[in-house]
CSV table of C-alpha atoms and ligand atoms in Angstrom, one decimal:
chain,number,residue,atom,x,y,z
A,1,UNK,CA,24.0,-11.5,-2.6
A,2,UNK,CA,23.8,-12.7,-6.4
A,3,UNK,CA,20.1,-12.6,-7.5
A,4,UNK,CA,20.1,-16.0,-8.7
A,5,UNK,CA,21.5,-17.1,-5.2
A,6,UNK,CA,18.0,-15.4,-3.8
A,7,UNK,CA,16.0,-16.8,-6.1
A,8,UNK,CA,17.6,-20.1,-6.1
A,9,UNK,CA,17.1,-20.3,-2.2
A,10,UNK,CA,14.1,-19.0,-2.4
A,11,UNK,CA,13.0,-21.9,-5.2
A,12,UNK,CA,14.6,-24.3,-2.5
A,13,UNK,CA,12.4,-23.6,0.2
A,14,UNK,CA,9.3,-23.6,-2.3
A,15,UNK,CA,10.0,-27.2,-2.9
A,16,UNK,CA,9.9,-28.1,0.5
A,17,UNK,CA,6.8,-30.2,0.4
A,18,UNK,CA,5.9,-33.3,1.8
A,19,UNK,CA,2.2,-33.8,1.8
A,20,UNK,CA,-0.2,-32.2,-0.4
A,21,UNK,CA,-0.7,-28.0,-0.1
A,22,UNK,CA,-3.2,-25.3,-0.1
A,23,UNK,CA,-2.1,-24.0,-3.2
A,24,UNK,CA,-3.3,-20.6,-3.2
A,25,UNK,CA,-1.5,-20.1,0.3
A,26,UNK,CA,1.3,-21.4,-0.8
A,27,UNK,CA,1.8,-19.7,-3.9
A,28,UNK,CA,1.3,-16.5,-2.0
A,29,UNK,CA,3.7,-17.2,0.9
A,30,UNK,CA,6.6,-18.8,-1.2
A,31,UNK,CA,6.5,-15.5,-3.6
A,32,UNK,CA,6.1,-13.0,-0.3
A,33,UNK,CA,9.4,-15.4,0.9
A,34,UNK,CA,11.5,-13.9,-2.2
A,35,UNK,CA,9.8,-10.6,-1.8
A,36,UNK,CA,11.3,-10.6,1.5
A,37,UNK,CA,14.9,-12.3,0.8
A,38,UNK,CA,15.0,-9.4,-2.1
A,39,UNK,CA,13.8,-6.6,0.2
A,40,UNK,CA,16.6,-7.8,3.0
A,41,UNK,CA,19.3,-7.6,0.5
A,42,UNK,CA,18.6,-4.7,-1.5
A,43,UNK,CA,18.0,-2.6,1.9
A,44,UNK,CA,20.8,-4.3,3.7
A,45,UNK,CA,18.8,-5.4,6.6
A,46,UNK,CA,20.9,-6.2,9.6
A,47,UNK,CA,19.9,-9.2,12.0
A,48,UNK,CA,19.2,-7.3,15.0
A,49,UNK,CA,16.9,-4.9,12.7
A,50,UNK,CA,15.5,-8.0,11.0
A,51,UNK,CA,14.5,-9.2,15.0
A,52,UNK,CA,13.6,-5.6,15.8
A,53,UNK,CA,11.0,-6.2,12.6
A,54,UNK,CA,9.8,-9.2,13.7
A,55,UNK,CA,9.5,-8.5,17.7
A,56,UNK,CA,7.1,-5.7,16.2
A,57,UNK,CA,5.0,-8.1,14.6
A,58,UNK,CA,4.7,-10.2,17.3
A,59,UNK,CA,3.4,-7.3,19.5
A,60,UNK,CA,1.3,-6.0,16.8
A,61,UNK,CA,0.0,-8.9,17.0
A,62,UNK,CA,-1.1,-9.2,20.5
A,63,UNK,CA,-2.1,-5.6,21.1
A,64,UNK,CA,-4.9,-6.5,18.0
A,65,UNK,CA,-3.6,-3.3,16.3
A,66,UNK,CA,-2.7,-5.5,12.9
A,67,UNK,CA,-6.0,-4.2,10.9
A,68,UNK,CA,-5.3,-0.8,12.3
A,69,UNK,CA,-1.6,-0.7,10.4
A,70,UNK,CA,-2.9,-2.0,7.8
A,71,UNK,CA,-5.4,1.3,6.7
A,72,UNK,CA,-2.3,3.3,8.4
A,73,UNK,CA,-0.1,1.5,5.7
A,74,UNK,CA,-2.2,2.1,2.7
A,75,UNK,CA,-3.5,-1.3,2.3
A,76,UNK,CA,-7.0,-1.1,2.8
A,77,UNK,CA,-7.4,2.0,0.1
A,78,UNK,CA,-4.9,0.0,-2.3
A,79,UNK,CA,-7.5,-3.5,-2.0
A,80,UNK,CA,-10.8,-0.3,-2.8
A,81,UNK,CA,-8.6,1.1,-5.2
A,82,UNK,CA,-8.2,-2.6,-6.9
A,83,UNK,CA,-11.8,-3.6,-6.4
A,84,UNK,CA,-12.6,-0.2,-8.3
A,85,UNK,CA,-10.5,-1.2,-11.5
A,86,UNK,CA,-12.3,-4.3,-11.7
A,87,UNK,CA,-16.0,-3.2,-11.4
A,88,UNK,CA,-14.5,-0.4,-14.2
A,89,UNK,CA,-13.5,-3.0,-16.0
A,90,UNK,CA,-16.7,-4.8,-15.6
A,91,UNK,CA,-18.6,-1.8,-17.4
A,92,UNK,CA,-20.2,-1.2,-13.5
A,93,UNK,CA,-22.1,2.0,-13.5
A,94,UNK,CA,-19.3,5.0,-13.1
A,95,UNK,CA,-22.3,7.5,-11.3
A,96,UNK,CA,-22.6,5.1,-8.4
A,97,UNK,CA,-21.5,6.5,-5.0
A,98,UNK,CA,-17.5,5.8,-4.2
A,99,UNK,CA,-16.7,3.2,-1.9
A,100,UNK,CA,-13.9,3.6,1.3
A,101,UNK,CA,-12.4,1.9,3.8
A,102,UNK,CA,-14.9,0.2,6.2
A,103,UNK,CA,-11.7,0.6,9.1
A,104,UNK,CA,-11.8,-2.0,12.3
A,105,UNK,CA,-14.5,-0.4,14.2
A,106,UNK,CA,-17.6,-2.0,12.9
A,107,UNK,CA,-19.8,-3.7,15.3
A,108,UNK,CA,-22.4,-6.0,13.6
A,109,UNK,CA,-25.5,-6.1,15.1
A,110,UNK,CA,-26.8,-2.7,15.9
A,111,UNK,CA,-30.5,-1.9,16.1
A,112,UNK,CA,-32.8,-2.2,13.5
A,113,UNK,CA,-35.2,1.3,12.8
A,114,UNK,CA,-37.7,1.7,9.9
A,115,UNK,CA,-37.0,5.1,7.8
A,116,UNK,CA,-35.8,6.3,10.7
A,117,UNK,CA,-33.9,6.4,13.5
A,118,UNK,CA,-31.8,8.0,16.5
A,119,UNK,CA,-28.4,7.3,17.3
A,120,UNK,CA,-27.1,8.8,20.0
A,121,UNK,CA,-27.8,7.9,23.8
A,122,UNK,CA,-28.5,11.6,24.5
A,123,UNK,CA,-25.2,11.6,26.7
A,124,UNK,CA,-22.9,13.1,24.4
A,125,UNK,CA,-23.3,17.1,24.4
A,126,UNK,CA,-22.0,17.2,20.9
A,127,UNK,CA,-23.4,19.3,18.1
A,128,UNK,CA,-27.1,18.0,17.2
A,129,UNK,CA,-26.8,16.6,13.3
A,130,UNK,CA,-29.5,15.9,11.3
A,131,UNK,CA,-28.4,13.4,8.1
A,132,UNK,CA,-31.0,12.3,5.1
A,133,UNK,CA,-31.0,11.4,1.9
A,134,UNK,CA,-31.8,8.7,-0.4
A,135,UNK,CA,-30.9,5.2,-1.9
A,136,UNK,CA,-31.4,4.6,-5.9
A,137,UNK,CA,-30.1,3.2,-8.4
A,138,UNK,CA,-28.2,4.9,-10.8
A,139,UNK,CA,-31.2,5.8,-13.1
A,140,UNK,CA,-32.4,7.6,-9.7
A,141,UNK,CA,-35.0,4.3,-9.0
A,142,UNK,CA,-36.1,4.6,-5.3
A,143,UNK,CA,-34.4,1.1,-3.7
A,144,UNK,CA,-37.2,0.9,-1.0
A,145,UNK,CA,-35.9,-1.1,2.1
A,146,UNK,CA,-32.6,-0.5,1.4
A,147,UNK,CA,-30.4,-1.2,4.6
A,148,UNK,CA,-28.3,2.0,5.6
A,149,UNK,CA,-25.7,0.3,8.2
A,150,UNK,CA,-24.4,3.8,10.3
A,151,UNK,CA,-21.5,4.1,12.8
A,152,UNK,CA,-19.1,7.0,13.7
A,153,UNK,CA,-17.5,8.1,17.1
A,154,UNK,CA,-18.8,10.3,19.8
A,155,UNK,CA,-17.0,14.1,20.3
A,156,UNK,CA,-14.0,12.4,21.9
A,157,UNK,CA,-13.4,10.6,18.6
A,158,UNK,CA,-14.3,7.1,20.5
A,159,UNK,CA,-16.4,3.9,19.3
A,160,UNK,CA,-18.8,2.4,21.5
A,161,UNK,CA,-18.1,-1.1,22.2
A,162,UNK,CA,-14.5,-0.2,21.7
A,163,UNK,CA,-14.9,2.5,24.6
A,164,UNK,CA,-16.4,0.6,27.0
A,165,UNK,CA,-17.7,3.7,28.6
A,166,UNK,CA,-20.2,4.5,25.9
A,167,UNK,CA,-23.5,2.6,25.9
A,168,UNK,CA,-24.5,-0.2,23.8
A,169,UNK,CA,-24.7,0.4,20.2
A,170,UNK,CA,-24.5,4.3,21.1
A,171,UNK,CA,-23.6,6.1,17.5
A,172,UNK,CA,-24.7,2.7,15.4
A,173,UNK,CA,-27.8,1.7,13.8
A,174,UNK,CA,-29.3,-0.2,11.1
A,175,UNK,CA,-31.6,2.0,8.8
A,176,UNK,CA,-34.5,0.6,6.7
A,177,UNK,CA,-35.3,2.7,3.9
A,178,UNK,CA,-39.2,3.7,3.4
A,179,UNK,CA,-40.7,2.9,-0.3
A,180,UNK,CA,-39.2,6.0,-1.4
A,181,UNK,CA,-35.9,4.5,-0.6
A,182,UNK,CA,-35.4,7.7,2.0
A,183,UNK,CA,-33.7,6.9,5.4
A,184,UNK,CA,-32.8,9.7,7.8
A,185,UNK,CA,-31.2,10.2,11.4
A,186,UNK,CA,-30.7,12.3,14.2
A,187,UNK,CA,-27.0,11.7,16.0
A,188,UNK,CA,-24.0,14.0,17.2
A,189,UNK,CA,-21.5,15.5,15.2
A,190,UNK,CA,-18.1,13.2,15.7
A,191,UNK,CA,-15.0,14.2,15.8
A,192,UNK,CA,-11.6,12.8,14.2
A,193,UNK,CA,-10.2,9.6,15.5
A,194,UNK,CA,-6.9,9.3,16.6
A,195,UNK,CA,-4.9,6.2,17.2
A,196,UNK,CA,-3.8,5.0,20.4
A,197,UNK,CA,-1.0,6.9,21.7
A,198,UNK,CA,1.3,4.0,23.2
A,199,UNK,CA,0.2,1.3,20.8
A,200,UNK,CA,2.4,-0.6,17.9
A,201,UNK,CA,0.8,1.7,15.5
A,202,UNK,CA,1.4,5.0,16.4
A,203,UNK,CA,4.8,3.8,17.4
A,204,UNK,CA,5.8,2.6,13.6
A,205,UNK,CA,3.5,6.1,12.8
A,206,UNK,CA,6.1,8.3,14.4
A,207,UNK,CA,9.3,6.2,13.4
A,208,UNK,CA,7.8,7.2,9.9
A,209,UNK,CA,7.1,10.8,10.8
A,210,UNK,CA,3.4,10.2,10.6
A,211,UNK,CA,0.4,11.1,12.7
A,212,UNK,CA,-2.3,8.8,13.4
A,213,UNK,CA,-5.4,10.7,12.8
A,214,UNK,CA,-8.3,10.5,10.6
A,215,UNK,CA,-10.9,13.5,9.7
A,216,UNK,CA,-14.3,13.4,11.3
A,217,UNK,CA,-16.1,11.0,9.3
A,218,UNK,CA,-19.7,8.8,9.5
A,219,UNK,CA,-19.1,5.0,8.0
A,220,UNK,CA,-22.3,3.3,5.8
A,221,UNK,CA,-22.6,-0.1,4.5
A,222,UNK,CA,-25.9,0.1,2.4
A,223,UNK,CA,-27.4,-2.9,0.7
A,224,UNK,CA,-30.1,-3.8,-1.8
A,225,UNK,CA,-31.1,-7.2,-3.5
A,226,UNK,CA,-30.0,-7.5,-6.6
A,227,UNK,CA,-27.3,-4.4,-6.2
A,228,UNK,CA,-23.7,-4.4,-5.0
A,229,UNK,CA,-23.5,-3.8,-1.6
A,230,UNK,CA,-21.7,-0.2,-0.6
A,231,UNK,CA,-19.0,0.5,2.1
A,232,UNK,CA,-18.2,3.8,2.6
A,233,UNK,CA,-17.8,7.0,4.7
A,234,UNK,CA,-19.1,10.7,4.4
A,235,UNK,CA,-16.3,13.0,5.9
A,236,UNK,CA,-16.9,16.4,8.0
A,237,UNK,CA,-16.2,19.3,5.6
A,238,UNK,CA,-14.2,21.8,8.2
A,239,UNK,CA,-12.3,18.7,10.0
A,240,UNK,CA,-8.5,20.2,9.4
A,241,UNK,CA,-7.5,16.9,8.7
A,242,UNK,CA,-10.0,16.2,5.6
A,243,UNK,CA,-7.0,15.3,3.2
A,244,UNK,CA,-4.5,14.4,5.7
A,245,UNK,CA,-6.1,11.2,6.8
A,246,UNK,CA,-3.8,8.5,8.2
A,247,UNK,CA,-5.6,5.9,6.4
A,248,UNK,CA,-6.2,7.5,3.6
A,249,UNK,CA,-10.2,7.0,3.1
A,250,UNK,CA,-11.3,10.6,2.3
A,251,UNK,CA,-12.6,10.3,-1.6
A,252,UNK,CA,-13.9,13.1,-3.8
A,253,UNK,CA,-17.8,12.9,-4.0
A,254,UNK,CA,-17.8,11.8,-0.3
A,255,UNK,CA,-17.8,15.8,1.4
A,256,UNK,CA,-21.2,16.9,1.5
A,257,UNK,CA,-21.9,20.2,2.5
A,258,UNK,CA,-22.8,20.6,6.2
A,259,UNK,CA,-25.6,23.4,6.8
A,260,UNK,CA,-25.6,25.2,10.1
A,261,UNK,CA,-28.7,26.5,11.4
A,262,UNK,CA,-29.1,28.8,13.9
A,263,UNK,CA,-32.3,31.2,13.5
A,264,UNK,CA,-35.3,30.2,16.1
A,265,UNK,CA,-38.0,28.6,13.0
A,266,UNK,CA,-35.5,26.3,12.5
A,267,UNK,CA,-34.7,25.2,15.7
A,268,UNK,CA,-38.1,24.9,16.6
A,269,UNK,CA,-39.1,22.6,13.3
A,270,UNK,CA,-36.5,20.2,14.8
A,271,UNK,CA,-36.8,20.1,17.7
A,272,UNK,CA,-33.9,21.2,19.6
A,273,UNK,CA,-32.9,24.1,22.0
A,274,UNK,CA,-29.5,25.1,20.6
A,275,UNK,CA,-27.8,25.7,17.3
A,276,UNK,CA,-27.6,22.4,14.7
A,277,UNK,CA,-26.4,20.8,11.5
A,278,UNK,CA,-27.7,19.1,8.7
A,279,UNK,CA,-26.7,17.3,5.8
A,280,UNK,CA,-28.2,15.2,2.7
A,281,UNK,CA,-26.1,12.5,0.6
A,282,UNK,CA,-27.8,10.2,-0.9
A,283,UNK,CA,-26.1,6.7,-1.9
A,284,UNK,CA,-26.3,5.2,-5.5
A,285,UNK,CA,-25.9,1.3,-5.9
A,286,UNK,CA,-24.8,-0.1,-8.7
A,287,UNK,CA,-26.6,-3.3,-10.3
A,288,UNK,CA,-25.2,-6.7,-9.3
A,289,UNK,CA,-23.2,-8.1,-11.9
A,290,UNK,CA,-21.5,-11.6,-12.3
A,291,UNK,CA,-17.6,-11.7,-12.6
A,292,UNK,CA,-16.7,-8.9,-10.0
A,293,UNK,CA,-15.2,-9.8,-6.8
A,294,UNK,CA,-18.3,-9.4,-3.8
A,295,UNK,CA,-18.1,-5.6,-2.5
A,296,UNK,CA,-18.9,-6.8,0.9
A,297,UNK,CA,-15.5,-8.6,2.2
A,298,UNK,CA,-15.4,-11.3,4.0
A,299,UNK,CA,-13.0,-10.3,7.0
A,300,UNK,CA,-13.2,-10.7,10.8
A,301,UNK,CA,-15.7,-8.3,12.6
A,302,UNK,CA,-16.9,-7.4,15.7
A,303,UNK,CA,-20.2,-8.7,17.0
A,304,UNK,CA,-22.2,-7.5,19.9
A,305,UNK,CA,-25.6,-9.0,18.8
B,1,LIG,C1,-11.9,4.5,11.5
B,1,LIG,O1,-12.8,4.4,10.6
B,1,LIG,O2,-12.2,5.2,12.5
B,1,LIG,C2,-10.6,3.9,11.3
B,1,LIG,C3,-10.2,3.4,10.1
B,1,LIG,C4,-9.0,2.8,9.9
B,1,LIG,C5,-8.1,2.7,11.0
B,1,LIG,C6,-8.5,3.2,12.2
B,1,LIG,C7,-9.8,3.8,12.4
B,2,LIG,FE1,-14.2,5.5,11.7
């Protein structure tokens, strides 16, 4: 079709208005309507793919997969990567810790612990890992009760809540800091997630040639007044899929070392009967600044409070 036939459709349907708009919404949809008519005709889209395209939707939809696609398509690292540009922009502290994807399987609510806490229900015969580490600011100021939000999956690569077999809150806390801004935490190592097998994802996933797996990874939000609030993950160091993630969240600065210990002092100082891990990383805020987008989005979550 001509491109001023598209476009004057397009404008067509845009005009379409009968009683007064939200005009950010509408903006948005009557310019993703041309993106589409252009996209349709440049590719050459035939009806029954068009209805194929939008079955899919509808299923996505229903199977509440739709956040899911959306890190598997990119689009979660492309709104960090934005937010990034912006807080450059802004002249925000370039030293600060590197934000990722917070991913759909948050669960707000999780117990609150001072300095310190446990994490797993003790049911999960996973590696023993020991994590600590610090919040400041980036001048290295102690933020003393700092909130550390953690959750990661269990050895299966499954979330509790999600997996209704785990217990409640298993693998998710809420650390305070202590006045030397230090949090630290006993859990089980996780492993990689993987998406569901018969779901909408995986389905588009392998008409793209693409798995659906993401590294073994632990996810923080951390929080200070008067700082910008951090979302982010640390990812497992020998997890084969470390820069192969399906939603793309693994970030230079975020791969801390992971110390194995095996010689009987050591187990014995923590406690445990068999060999461990540990691992420090400590999170740098930056200071809260007017003019930059909030860090902590506003988007549907999970509650089990
Ligand atoms: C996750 O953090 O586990 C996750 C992130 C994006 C999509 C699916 C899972
Ligand atoms: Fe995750």
């Amino acid at each position: 079709m001509k491109k001023q036939a598209i476009a004057a459709l397009a404008a067509r349907i845009a005009d379409t208005q009968s009683k007064p708009a939200n005009p950010r919404v509408k903006a948005i949809v009557d310019r993703l309507v041309l993106a589409l008519f252009e996209v349709i005709d440049e590719m050459d889209v035939q009806p029954d793919e068009f209805w194929t395209g939008l079955n899919y939707l509808s299923e996505l939809g229903k199977s509440g997969e739709a956040a899911l696609l959306a890190a598997g398509l990119g689009l979660e690292h492309f709104l960090d990567l934005r937010l990034d540009e912006q807080e450059a922009a802004a002249g925000l502290e370039p030293s600060a810790t590197p934000r990722t994807i917070e991913g759909p399987l948050y669960v707000a609510g999780a117990p609150v612990c001072q300095a310190e806490a446990r994490l797993d229900d003790q049911t999960d015969a996973g590696e023993a890992l020991f994590m600590s580490g610090r919040v400041t600011d980036a001048a290295g100021k102690p933020l003393a009760g700092a909130r550390v939000e953690v959750w990661h999956a269990d050895s299966m690569g499954n979330y509790s809540f999600f997996d209704p077999s785990q217990s409640r809150f298993n693998l998710r806390r809420t650390i305070v800091a202590d006045a030397e801004g230090r949090y630290r935490f006993r859990t089980i190592m996780p492993s990689g997630y993987a998406c569901p097998p018969d779901g909408p994802t995986q389905r588009l996933l392998d008409l793209l040639g693409r798995h659906g797996r993401r590294p073994a990874h632990i996810h923080f939000m951390v929080s200070a007044p008067g700082y910008r609030q951090l979302t982010t993950q640390i990812n497992i160091k020998d997890d084969p899929f470390i820069y192969e993630d399906f939603a793309f969240g693994t970030r230079e600065g975020l791969i801390p070392e992971i110390v194995r210990h095996a010689d009987p002092a050591a187990l014995r100082d923590y406690g445990v009967d068999r060999p461990f891990a540990t691992v420090e990383f400590d999170f740098v805020l930056p200071q809260a600044v007017a003019g930059v987008p909030a860090s902590l989005v506003d988007r549907p979550r999970a509650s089990a409070a």
